Amino acid sequence: MGSRASTLLREEEIEEIKKETGFSHSQITRLYSRFTSLDKGENGTLSREDFQRIPELAINPLGDRIINAFFPEGEDQVNFRGFMRTLAHFRPIEDNEKNKNPTASEPLNSRTNKLLFAFHLYDLDRDDKISRDELLQVLRMMVGVNISDEQLGSIADRTIQEADTNGDNSISFNEFIKVLEKVDVEQKMSIRFLH
Amino acid sequence: MSSVSEPLVSSSRSLSATKRHKSIRKNSRRIYSAYQDHQQGSSDDEDKEDERVDSNDPEEMFQNIQYQKEIIANIRTRPWPMRRKLKVLKQAREIVLKYEGRLTRTRGYQTAGADLLKKLSRVLYNIMVLFIPWEVRIKKIESHFGSGVASYFIFLRWLFGINIVLTIMTGAFIVLPELLAGARFGTTRSKTIPKEHLASAQDLDTIWSLGGYLQYSVLFYGYYGRVRKIGSAGYRLPLAYFLVGMAVFAYSFIILLRKMAKNSRLSLASASDENFTFCWRVFCAWDYLIGNPEAAESKGAAIVNNIREAIVEEQEKKKDTSLAVLISLRILANILVLLSLAGSIYIIYFVVDRSQKLEQEKPELTLWEKNEVSVVVSLITMIAPSAFELVAQLEMYHPRTSLRFQLARVLVLYLGNLYSLIIALLDKVNSMSSAVPVSPGNWSDSSSFLATIAQPEVDSLSTLVSDISVSEHQNSTIATIAMVLDVTNSSRSSGTISNQTALFEKNTRSQQDQCWETYVGQEMLKLSIIDMIFTVASILLIDFIRGLVVRYLSDCCCWDLESKFPEYGEFKIAENVLHLIYNQGMIWMGAFFSPCLPAFNVLKLIGLMYLRSWAVLTCNVPHQQVFRASRSNNFYLAMLLFMLFLCMLPTIFAIVRYRPSQHCGPFSGQEKIYDIISETVASDFPLWFSKVMSYITSPVVVLPALLLLL
């Protein structure tokens, strides 16, 4: 029924996305229009250049990493489903969700999943560990050229020393969670999507 | 296919558009949706039919209704066959009709209202943030110079807020009523410039020493009338004056303590975990809400500073020197500091003493001599802190500790100065206020003179006069004398008596001008003005000229000025914060005697803020060694509290100890300033109240209460 132009958002898709991510109907429609406005090539997918056109990402030192997080392993294009899946991590956690059925799978915007998203920003090679080199790369991105290499190295060492509990000289996901225990991740990694 | 319903939706969780705070429905199966599942197996149909339960939950029903209405509205846009559309429409309409009656209509309005309110409050909050003064300025300074320097400006802004409140308090309750409803300038004795001063009232000299028109204005205590009720509404000005004076201190105390409590709560909450500071710096540093490039640069600079601070902290932990040398050096440094403190106190005392002697000896003082005291005090406050800093280099503490030591020392210096000034002032006040009872002495002189020239009637006259002198109302004595003159009706003595009254008037005039409260107020205001001038001068001369010299003369000088000796100045946080505290202490000391002092301070702080922020960005460089300012500013606040307490003491002392001037101010004629309270209670409150008050304040009640509190 009807032509399946990939630029139109169908009802079934909306429902599926709703199920997977928890966004509301109007939020999904609004985000879809944002998606299409970013998609200059009009082929229903976004590429890295499309993301880099966003000014806030462009000036962010970790912008490249974030853009990377949208694209699944090894691919160069992301469709709307993938877009929404990534954005779902940033949905605010609502109180009712905490009492929900514990056996159901965790929603994408739970605290653990948010932290996992952040973890993947730093863990480039996806080996579930942040090594010293990866830390150095991140630090270098953040401070530019203002601080010398050995100083950065000592900071990276000190960071790992603080967080590492099992002595493997790198930060695993559990250690990462422990480090950010007191940080209000729910609030910092949440975007108030308009309704 | 059933006639009434369509196959229903599966368990999709949906957020209601209207309920942000009551969010996801747990059993969203009850929401009827027109979505047709792909799998149209009959088993699904049957399952879903069971889910079509009539829910009694008003929430769900309400959501359901909204959803159906949404469907009705959008039905045209759906790419469905016509038959399906009609079915869905019919179903939706039915549901709406059936259930809407059950709910009150206000439900819809309620949630819509709550929504609107939330949106409105968010917009309002955004607008309010715009009104925080100088926020952009401070953020810029923070990103370039670090949190230590920025804390000075934040502190200044907070003091500005306090001073505004104080200004409003004094302005609204004291100054305005007096301006609007009190006696006009020139009507009463305390409000007119005496004849001999009128000629010089507009000289620059007089204005500089706050005499002339400034002295007889709302600026100072002496202007306020003692009439118990002024204006058509009967505003009790003297009572208000006293109460506002006390309220100024009370308010300052309360707000200071509240802020300290808030800060300590914050620091307690986060102080427990110093463990992951580095991790936090690495992982949580960037602010993702930054949108424009300039802010991104600032934030980047801030991160760099932050990391530098962290490096310094680490290095400090690793330093170590031999213990014995360290301790002896520190002892030496402390001895030096103590010597200089004692020296400064002595100098000030000496100068004040000298100025008092000069005043008594010479009739006309030069400009230097008049302002000697203030100038010397300001000079000391400018030079001594730098000396302390040099000495502190001997001690080799962690920068934050040495900053604290520096602060403590400079604080003691300022307090010493202020106190020696106050003591000298109070000495003078003592002599002034005890000079008033001398007038009966004068009067008895003139009465004895009268006795020698007059005849037998004089015996009764002198006894009359001595009786009258005890009561000490000069105006009425003059009236009584006139009455006595009429009674005795001796023209011969009237001539001499009129001469006497002329002489007497001159004496009383000079005593009337001796308004010690105004004098104290004048001194405080003078001190504040000169302090401001010196501050501005020091910023311009020291920082600015230094910057210019280093920048432009380094080409023609043999060594590189920018990295060796003079260099660009660094922003001295310690002294500047203490200077602010000292400034505020002056205001507190003088606020009772000069109600416009907080207003003046507001202007001073505004000027200071703009001048300093400009100077910091233009002439200073960030510290080479950057250390994080202590996270709670409780240290500064504790010092401010200490200052407040100490500056309250002289005022309280003056209120309790000295009698108010006879001829000026709201409390003239009373024994003590606080008598106003008992007077009001006695006269204006119902009778039983004063009885109750006297019971309460008697030892019978006070002692057990004290014991109880203990």
PDB file of C-alpha atoms in Angstrom, chain B residues 54-305:
ATOM      1  CA  ASP B  54     -12.443  -1.298  30.483  1.00  0.00           C
ATOM      2  CA  SER B  55      -9.993   0.553  32.593  1.00  0.00           C
ATOM      3  CA  ASN B  56     -11.168   2.588  35.482  1.00  0.00           C
ATOM      4  CA  ASP B  57      -7.967   4.429  35.840  1.00  0.00           C
ATOM      5  CA  PRO B  58      -8.700   8.062  34.987  1.00  0.00           C
ATOM      6  CA  GLU B  59      -5.151   8.568  33.804  1.00  0.00           C
ATOM      7  CA  GLU B  60      -5.339   5.911  31.220  1.00  0.00           C
ATOM      8  CA  MET B  61      -8.761   6.878  30.116  1.00  0.00           C
ATOM      9  CA  PHE B  62      -7.654  10.393  29.722  1.00  0.00           C
ATOM     10  CA  GLN B  63      -4.666   9.414  27.678  1.00  0.00           C
ATOM     11  CA  ASN B  64      -6.787   7.179  25.640  1.00  0.00           C
ATOM     12  CA  ILE B  65      -9.177   9.961  24.861  1.00  0.00           C
ATOM     13  CA  GLN B  66      -6.383  12.257  23.852  1.00  0.00           C
ATOM     14  CA  TYR B  67      -4.973   9.621  21.628  1.00  0.00           C
ATOM     15  CA  GLN B  68      -8.254   8.974  19.942  1.00  0.00           C
ATOM     16  CA  LYS B  69      -8.716  12.642  19.347  1.00  0.00           C
ATOM     17  CA  GLU B  70      -5.320  12.747  17.779  1.00  0.00           C
ATOM     18  CA  ILE B  71      -6.302   9.943  15.479  1.00  0.00           C
ATOM     19  CA  ILE B  72      -9.468  11.730  14.477  1.00  0.00           C
ATOM     20  CA  ALA B  73      -7.492  14.807  13.677  1.00  0.00           C
ATOM     21  CA  ASN B  74      -4.941  13.005  11.567  1.00  0.00           C
ATOM     22  CA  ILE B  75      -7.096  10.495   9.879  1.00  0.00           C
ATOM     23  CA  ARG B  76      -6.905  12.224   6.536  1.00  0.00           C
ATOM     24  CA  THR B  77      -3.199  11.955   6.225  1.00  0.00           C
ATOM     25  CA  ARG B  78      -3.018   8.246   6.669  1.00  0.00           C
ATOM     26  CA  PRO B  79      -2.291   6.172   3.582  1.00  0.00           C
ATOM     27  CA  TRP B  80      -5.056   3.670   4.288  1.00  0.00           C
ATOM     28  CA  PRO B  81      -7.922   2.398   2.230  1.00  0.00           C
ATOM     29  CA  MET B  82     -11.165   4.254   2.738  1.00  0.00           C
ATOM     30  CA  ARG B  83     -12.981   1.435   4.432  1.00  0.00           C
ATOM     31  CA  ARG B  84     -10.366   1.182   7.102  1.00  0.00           C
ATOM     32  CA  LYS B  85     -10.353   4.864   7.697  1.00  0.00           C
ATOM     33  CA  LEU B  86     -14.078   4.926   8.213  1.00  0.00           C
ATOM     34  CA  LYS B  87     -13.906   2.069  10.680  1.00  0.00           C
ATOM     35  CA  VAL B  88     -11.184   3.627  12.691  1.00  0.00           C
ATOM     36  CA  LEU B  89     -12.956   6.944  12.725  1.00  0.00           C
ATOM     37  CA  LYS B  90     -16.136   5.402  13.945  1.00  0.00           C
ATOM     38  CA  GLN B  91     -14.361   3.554  16.689  1.00  0.00           C
ATOM     39  CA  ALA B  92     -12.452   6.562  17.816  1.00  0.00           C
ATOM     40  CA  ARG B  93     -15.564   8.694  17.959  1.00  0.00           C
ATOM     41  CA  GLU B  94     -17.364   6.097  19.957  1.00  0.00           C
ATOM     42  CA  ILE B  95     -14.636   5.842  22.491  1.00  0.00           C
ATOM     43  CA  VAL B  96     -14.393   9.565  22.903  1.00  0.00           C
ATOM     44  CA  LEU B  97     -18.120   9.924  23.324  1.00  0.00           C
ATOM     45  CA  LYS B  98     -18.311   7.091  25.740  1.00  0.00           C
ATOM     46  CA  TYR B  99     -15.524   7.986  28.031  1.00  0.00           C
ATOM     47  CA  GLU B 100     -15.251  11.687  27.915  1.00  0.00           C
ATOM     48  CA  GLY B 101     -18.359  12.217  29.878  1.00  0.00           C
ATOM     49  CA  ARG B 102     -16.859  10.311  32.724  1.00  0.00           C
ATOM     50  CA  LEU B 103     -13.971  12.610  33.225  1.00  0.00           C
ATOM     51  CA  THR B 104     -14.285  16.150  34.204  1.00  0.00           C
ATOM     52  CA  ARG B 105     -13.300  18.539  31.548  1.00  0.00           C
ATOM     53  CA  THR B 106     -11.078  20.396  33.866  1.00  0.00           C
ATOM     54  CA  ARG B 107      -8.715  17.489  33.721  1.00  0.00           C
ATOM     55  CA  GLY B 108      -7.685  18.557  30.301  1.00  0.00           C
ATOM     56  CA  TYR B 109      -7.286  22.115  31.353  1.00  0.00           C
ATOM     57  CA  GLN B 110      -5.321  21.081  34.377  1.00  0.00           C
ATOM     58  CA  THR B 111      -2.724  19.207  32.486  1.00  0.00           C
ATOM     59  CA  ALA B 112      -2.579  21.813  29.785  1.00  0.00           C
ATOM     60  CA  GLY B 113      -2.140  24.420  32.494  1.00  0.00           C
ATOM     61  CA  ALA B 114       0.602  22.469  34.188  1.00  0.00           C
ATOM     62  CA  ASP B 115       2.365  22.117  30.885  1.00  0.00           C
ATOM     63  CA  LEU B 116       2.142  25.781  30.157  1.00  0.00           C
ATOM     64  CA  LEU B 117       3.372  26.601  33.613  1.00  0.00           C
ATOM     65  CA  LYS B 118       6.406  24.441  33.156  1.00  0.00           C
ATOM     66  CA  LYS B 119       7.253  26.001  29.841  1.00  0.00           C
ATOM     67  CA  LEU B 120       6.727  29.454  31.279  1.00  0.00           C
ATOM     68  CA  SER B 121       8.930  28.806  34.266  1.00  0.00           C
ATOM     69  CA  ARG B 122      11.687  27.562  32.011  1.00  0.00           C
ATOM     70  CA  VAL B 123      11.509  30.703  29.924  1.00  0.00           C
ATOM     71  CA  LEU B 124      11.457  32.860  33.041  1.00  0.00           C
ATOM     72  CA  TYR B 125      14.474  31.089  34.434  1.00  0.00           C
ATOM     73  CA  ASN B 126      16.361  31.729  31.242  1.00  0.00           C
ATOM     74  CA  ILE B 127      15.491  35.392  31.423  1.00  0.00           C
ATOM     75  CA  MET B 128      16.464  35.597  35.079  1.00  0.00           C
ATOM     76  CA  VAL B 129      19.907  34.277  34.348  1.00  0.00           C
ATOM     77  CA  LEU B 130      20.408  37.229  32.046  1.00  0.00           C
ATOM     78  CA  PHE B 131      19.935  39.537  34.985  1.00  0.00           C
ATOM     79  CA  ILE B 132      22.769  38.259  37.074  1.00  0.00           C
ATOM     80  CA  PRO B 133      25.092  41.218  36.877  1.00  0.00           C
ATOM     81  CA  TRP B 134      28.510  40.905  35.340  1.00  0.00           C
ATOM     82  CA  GLU B 135      28.175  37.211  34.643  1.00  0.00           C
ATOM     83  CA  VAL B 136      29.787  37.365  31.234  1.00  0.00           C
ATOM     84  CA  ARG B 137      32.634  39.403  32.597  1.00  0.00           C
ATOM     85  CA  ILE B 138      33.331  36.999  35.401  1.00  0.00           C
ATOM     86  CA  LYS B 139      33.137  33.968  33.161  1.00  0.00           C
ATOM     87  CA  LYS B 140      35.674  35.529  30.832  1.00  0.00           C
ATOM     88  CA  ILE B 141      38.038  36.240  33.670  1.00  0.00           C
ATOM     89  CA  GLU B 142      37.535  32.763  35.014  1.00  0.00           C
ATOM     90  CA  SER B 143      38.451  31.123  31.781  1.00  0.00           C
ATOM     91  CA  HIS B 144      41.616  33.139  31.427  1.00  0.00           C
ATOM     92  CA  PHE B 145      42.844  33.354  34.980  1.00  0.00           C
ATOM     93  CA  GLY B 146      41.426  30.424  36.816  1.00  0.00           C
ATOM     94  CA  SER B 147      39.039  29.944  39.646  1.00  0.00           C
ATOM     95  CA  GLY B 148      41.118  31.751  42.253  1.00  0.00           C
ATOM     96  CA  VAL B 149      40.949  35.110  40.585  1.00  0.00           C
ATOM     97  CA  ALA B 150      37.331  34.639  39.654  1.00  0.00           C
ATOM     98  CA  SER B 151      36.442  33.938  43.255  1.00  0.00           C
ATOM     99  CA  TYR B 152      37.480  37.483  44.129  1.00  0.00           C
ATOM    100  CA  PHE B 153      35.006  38.879  41.662  1.00  0.00           C
ATOM    101  CA  ILE B 154      32.263  36.570  42.755  1.00  0.00           C
ATOM    102  CA  PHE B 155      32.887  37.656  46.322  1.00  0.00           C
ATOM    103  CA  LEU B 156      32.715  41.282  45.255  1.00  0.00           C
ATOM    104  CA  ARG B 157      29.424  40.685  43.542  1.00  0.00           C
ATOM    105  CA  TRP B 158      28.009  39.041  46.633  1.00  0.00           C
ATOM    106  CA  LEU B 159      29.084  41.961  48.825  1.00  0.00           C
ATOM    107  CA  PHE B 160      27.479  44.262  46.297  1.00  0.00           C
ATOM    108  CA  GLY B 161      24.223  42.415  46.825  1.00  0.00           C
ATOM    109  CA  ILE B 162      24.468  42.771  50.578  1.00  0.00           C
ATOM    110  CA  ASN B 163      25.198  46.452  50.329  1.00  0.00           C
ATOM    111  CA  ILE B 164      22.242  47.023  48.089  1.00  0.00           C
ATOM    112  CA  VAL B 165      19.981  45.448  50.656  1.00  0.00           C
ATOM    113  CA  LEU B 166      21.532  47.557  53.391  1.00  0.00           C
ATOM    114  CA  THR B 167      21.053  50.664  51.284  1.00  0.00           C
ATOM    115  CA  ILE B 168      17.434  49.835  50.721  1.00  0.00           C
ATOM    116  CA  MET B 169      16.937  49.253  54.430  1.00  0.00           C
ATOM    117  CA  THR B 170      18.511  52.477  55.549  1.00  0.00           C
ATOM    118  CA  GLY B 171      17.165  54.417  52.623  1.00  0.00           C
ATOM    119  CA  ALA B 172      13.590  53.356  52.910  1.00  0.00           C
ATOM    120  CA  PHE B 173      13.256  53.530  56.642  1.00  0.00           C
ATOM    121  CA  ILE B 174      15.484  56.379  57.645  1.00  0.00           C
ATOM    122  CA  VAL B 175      16.619  58.608  54.843  1.00  0.00           C
ATOM    123  CA  LEU B 176      13.448  58.899  52.859  1.00  0.00           C
ATOM    124  CA  PRO B 177      11.137  59.654  55.776  1.00  0.00           C
ATOM    125  CA  GLU B 178      13.491  62.306  56.995  1.00  0.00           C
ATOM    126  CA  LEU B 179      13.751  63.847  53.556  1.00  0.00           C
ATOM    127  CA  LEU B 180      10.051  63.779  52.933  1.00  0.00           C
ATOM    128  CA  ALA B 181       8.470  64.421  56.275  1.00  0.00           C
ATOM    129  CA  GLY B 182      11.129  65.740  58.535  1.00  0.00           C
ATOM    130  CA  ALA B 183      11.879  69.379  59.226  1.00  0.00           C
ATOM    131  CA  ARG B 184      13.451  71.110  56.273  1.00  0.00           C
ATOM    132  CA  PHE B 185      17.005  72.212  56.013  1.00  0.00           C
ATOM    133  CA  GLY B 186      17.514  75.376  57.976  1.00  0.00           C
ATOM    134  CA  THR B 187      14.557  75.108  60.271  1.00  0.00           C
ATOM    135  CA  THR B 188      16.007  73.657  63.411  1.00  0.00           C
ATOM    136  CA  ARG B 189      19.289  74.268  65.107  1.00  0.00           C
ATOM    137  CA  SER B 190      20.827  71.012  64.138  1.00  0.00           C
ATOM    138  CA  LYS B 191      20.032  71.561  60.520  1.00  0.00           C
ATOM    139  CA  THR B 192      21.433  74.996  59.898  1.00  0.00           C
ATOM    140  CA  ILE B 193      24.970  75.882  59.180  1.00  0.00           C
ATOM    141  CA  PRO B 194      26.150  78.221  61.904  1.00  0.00           C
ATOM    142  CA  LYS B 195      26.760  81.766  60.819  1.00  0.00           C
ATOM    143  CA  GLU B 196      30.471  81.725  61.243  1.00  0.00           C
ATOM    144  CA  HIS B 197      30.786  78.726  58.988  1.00  0.00           C
ATOM    145  CA  LEU B 198      28.386  79.933  56.342  1.00  0.00           C
ATOM    146  CA  ALA B 199      30.941  81.990  54.519  1.00  0.00           C
ATOM    147  CA  SER B 200      33.299  79.097  54.042  1.00  0.00           C
ATOM    148  CA  ALA B 201      30.611  76.483  53.527  1.00  0.00           C
ATOM    149  CA  GLN B 202      31.164  76.234  49.831  1.00  0.00           C
ATOM    150  CA  ASP B 203      34.917  76.110  49.859  1.00  0.00           C
ATOM    151  CA  LEU B 204      36.521  73.080  48.360  1.00  0.00           C
ATOM    152  CA  ASP B 205      38.388  72.656  51.572  1.00  0.00           C
ATOM    153  CA  THR B 206      35.252  72.399  53.616  1.00  0.00           C
ATOM    154  CA  ILE B 207      33.625  70.023  51.198  1.00  0.00           C
ATOM    155  CA  TRP B 208      36.679  67.820  51.195  1.00  0.00           C
ATOM    156  CA  SER B 209      36.562  67.492  54.951  1.00  0.00           C
ATOM    157  CA  LEU B 210      32.840  66.886  54.673  1.00  0.00           C
ATOM    158  CA  GLY B 211      31.829  70.032  56.447  1.00  0.00           C
ATOM    159  CA  GLY B 212      29.458  72.746  55.413  1.00  0.00           C
ATOM    160  CA  TYR B 213      26.468  71.600  53.403  1.00  0.00           C
ATOM    161  CA  LEU B 214      27.517  67.980  53.550  1.00  0.00           C
ATOM    162  CA  GLN B 215      27.717  67.976  57.275  1.00  0.00           C
ATOM    163  CA  TYR B 216      24.231  69.283  57.688  1.00  0.00           C
ATOM    164  CA  SER B 217      22.563  66.860  55.356  1.00  0.00           C
ATOM    165  CA  VAL B 218      21.028  63.418  55.496  1.00  0.00           C
ATOM    166  CA  LEU B 219      24.466  61.963  55.165  1.00  0.00           C
ATOM    167  CA  PHE B 220      25.092  62.161  58.843  1.00  0.00           C
ATOM    168  CA  TYR B 221      23.469  61.389  62.104  1.00  0.00           C
ATOM    169  CA  GLY B 222      23.227  65.020  63.161  1.00  0.00           C
ATOM    170  CA  TYR B 223      20.635  65.926  60.599  1.00  0.00           C
ATOM    171  CA  TYR B 224      17.903  63.676  61.867  1.00  0.00           C
ATOM    172  CA  GLY B 225      15.330  65.284  64.053  1.00  0.00           C
ATOM    173  CA  ARG B 226      14.409  64.107  67.482  1.00  0.00           C
ATOM    174  CA  VAL B 227      10.716  64.642  67.047  1.00  0.00           C
ATOM    175  CA  ARG B 228       9.144  61.435  68.120  1.00  0.00           C
ATOM    176  CA  LYS B 229       6.621  61.277  65.340  1.00  0.00           C
ATOM    177  CA  ILE B 230       6.944  63.002  62.014  1.00  0.00           C
ATOM    178  CA  GLY B 231       4.688  63.462  59.089  1.00  0.00           C
ATOM    179  CA  SER B 232       0.958  63.032  58.869  1.00  0.00           C
ATOM    180  CA  ALA B 233       1.081  59.327  59.573  1.00  0.00           C
ATOM    181  CA  GLY B 234       3.132  59.666  62.689  1.00  0.00           C
ATOM    182  CA  TYR B 235       6.217  57.813  61.583  1.00  0.00           C
ATOM    183  CA  ARG B 236       8.435  57.180  64.556  1.00  0.00           C
ATOM    184  CA  LEU B 237      11.763  58.267  63.187  1.00  0.00           C
ATOM    185  CA  PRO B 238      14.046  57.901  66.202  1.00  0.00           C
ATOM    186  CA  LEU B 239      12.744  54.443  66.905  1.00  0.00           C
ATOM    187  CA  ALA B 240      13.178  53.526  63.279  1.00  0.00           C
ATOM    188  CA  TYR B 241      16.698  54.865  63.315  1.00  0.00           C
ATOM    189  CA  PHE B 242      17.673  52.717  66.233  1.00  0.00           C
ATOM    190  CA  LEU B 243      15.954  49.603  64.953  1.00  0.00           C
ATOM    191  CA  VAL B 244      17.370  49.891  61.468  1.00  0.00           C
ATOM    192  CA  GLY B 245      20.794  50.400  62.898  1.00  0.00           C
ATOM    193  CA  MET B 246      20.477  47.129  64.762  1.00  0.00           C
ATOM    194  CA  ALA B 247      18.798  45.439  61.834  1.00  0.00           C
ATOM    195  CA  VAL B 248      21.763  46.223  59.603  1.00  0.00           C
ATOM    196  CA  PHE B 249      23.977  44.118  61.801  1.00  0.00           C
ATOM    197  CA  ALA B 250      21.415  41.426  62.292  1.00  0.00           C
ATOM    198  CA  TYR B 251      20.808  41.084  58.584  1.00  0.00           C
ATOM    199  CA  SER B 252      24.492  40.910  57.833  1.00  0.00           C
ATOM    200  CA  PHE B 253      24.958  38.220  60.436  1.00  0.00           C
ATOM    201  CA  ILE B 254      22.094  36.151  59.201  1.00  0.00           C
ATOM    202  CA  ILE B 255      22.998  36.238  55.578  1.00  0.00           C
ATOM    203  CA  LEU B 256      26.627  35.549  56.278  1.00  0.00           C
ATOM    204  CA  LEU B 257      25.860  32.560  58.440  1.00  0.00           C
ATOM    205  CA  ARG B 258      23.394  31.221  55.934  1.00  0.00           C
ATOM    206  CA  LYS B 259      25.898  31.400  53.153  1.00  0.00           C
ATOM    207  CA  MET B 260      28.510  29.692  55.261  1.00  0.00           C
ATOM    208  CA  ALA B 261      26.110  26.921  56.108  1.00  0.00           C
ATOM    209  CA  LYS B 262      25.248  26.431  52.471  1.00  0.00           C
ATOM    210  CA  ASN B 263      28.864  26.338  51.485  1.00  0.00           C
ATOM    211  CA  SER B 264      29.825  23.886  54.152  1.00  0.00           C
ATOM    212  CA  ARG B 265      26.990  21.616  53.140  1.00  0.00           C
ATOM    213  CA  LEU B 266      28.263  21.658  49.604  1.00  0.00           C
ATOM    214  CA  SER B 267      31.794  20.996  50.606  1.00  0.00           C
ATOM    215  CA  LEU B 268      30.779  18.194  52.919  1.00  0.00           C
ATOM    216  CA  ALA B 269      28.884  16.532  50.151  1.00  0.00           C
ATOM    217  CA  SER B 270      31.745  16.543  47.743  1.00  0.00           C
ATOM    218  CA  ALA B 271      34.669  16.586  50.103  1.00  0.00           C
ATOM    219  CA  SER B 272      34.241  12.950  50.953  1.00  0.00           C
ATOM    220  CA  ASP B 273      35.600  11.956  47.611  1.00  0.00           C
ATOM    221  CA  GLU B 274      38.823  13.493  46.588  1.00  0.00           C
ATOM    222  CA  ASN B 275      39.638  10.166  45.062  1.00  0.00           C
ATOM    223  CA  PHE B 276      38.823  10.543  41.441  1.00  0.00           C
ATOM    224  CA  THR B 277      39.811  14.110  40.749  1.00  0.00           C
ATOM    225  CA  PHE B 278      41.948  13.244  37.789  1.00  0.00           C
ATOM    226  CA  CYS B 279      39.415  10.955  36.242  1.00  0.00           C
ATOM    227  CA  TRP B 280      36.803  13.597  36.553  1.00  0.00           C
ATOM    228  CA  ARG B 281      39.010  16.131  34.955  1.00  0.00           C
ATOM    229  CA  VAL B 282      39.679  13.851  32.032  1.00  0.00           C
ATOM    230  CA  PHE B 283      36.216  12.469  31.475  1.00  0.00           C
ATOM    231  CA  CYS B 284      33.863  15.183  32.581  1.00  0.00           C
ATOM    232  CA  ALA B 285      35.612  18.375  31.688  1.00  0.00           C
ATOM    233  CA  TRP B 286      33.898  19.425  28.514  1.00  0.00           C
ATOM    234  CA  ASP B 287      30.646  21.361  28.645  1.00  0.00           C
ATOM    235  CA  TYR B 288      28.582  20.031  25.756  1.00  0.00           C
ATOM    236  CA  LEU B 289      26.170  22.886  25.753  1.00  0.00           C
ATOM    237  CA  ILE B 290      28.659  25.343  24.365  1.00  0.00           C
ATOM    238  CA  GLY B 291      27.598  26.574  20.967  1.00  0.00           C
ATOM    239  CA  ASN B 292      29.802  29.380  19.857  1.00  0.00           C
ATOM    240  CA  PRO B 293      33.505  29.308  19.056  1.00  0.00           C
ATOM    241  CA  GLU B 294      34.495  32.000  21.514  1.00  0.00           C
ATOM    242  CA  ALA B 295      32.962  30.177  24.401  1.00  0.00           C
ATOM    243  CA  ALA B 296      34.644  27.024  23.225  1.00  0.00           C
ATOM    244  CA  GLU B 297      37.991  28.767  23.337  1.00  0.00           C
ATOM    245  CA  SER B 298      37.305  30.026  26.812  1.00  0.00           C
ATOM    246  CA  LYS B 299      36.305  26.593  27.924  1.00  0.00           C
ATOM    247  CA  GLY B 300      39.389  25.115  26.372  1.00  0.00           C
ATOM    248  CA  ALA B 301      41.552  27.626  28.203  1.00  0.00           C
ATOM    249  CA  ALA B 302      39.730  26.787  31.404  1.00  0.00           C
ATOM    250  CA  ILE B 303      40.421  23.093  30.938  1.00  0.00           C
ATOM    251  CA  VAL B 304      44.076  23.808  30.353  1.00  0.00           C
ATOM    252  CA  ASN B 305      44.207  25.855  33.527  1.00  0.00           C
TER     253      ASN B 305
END
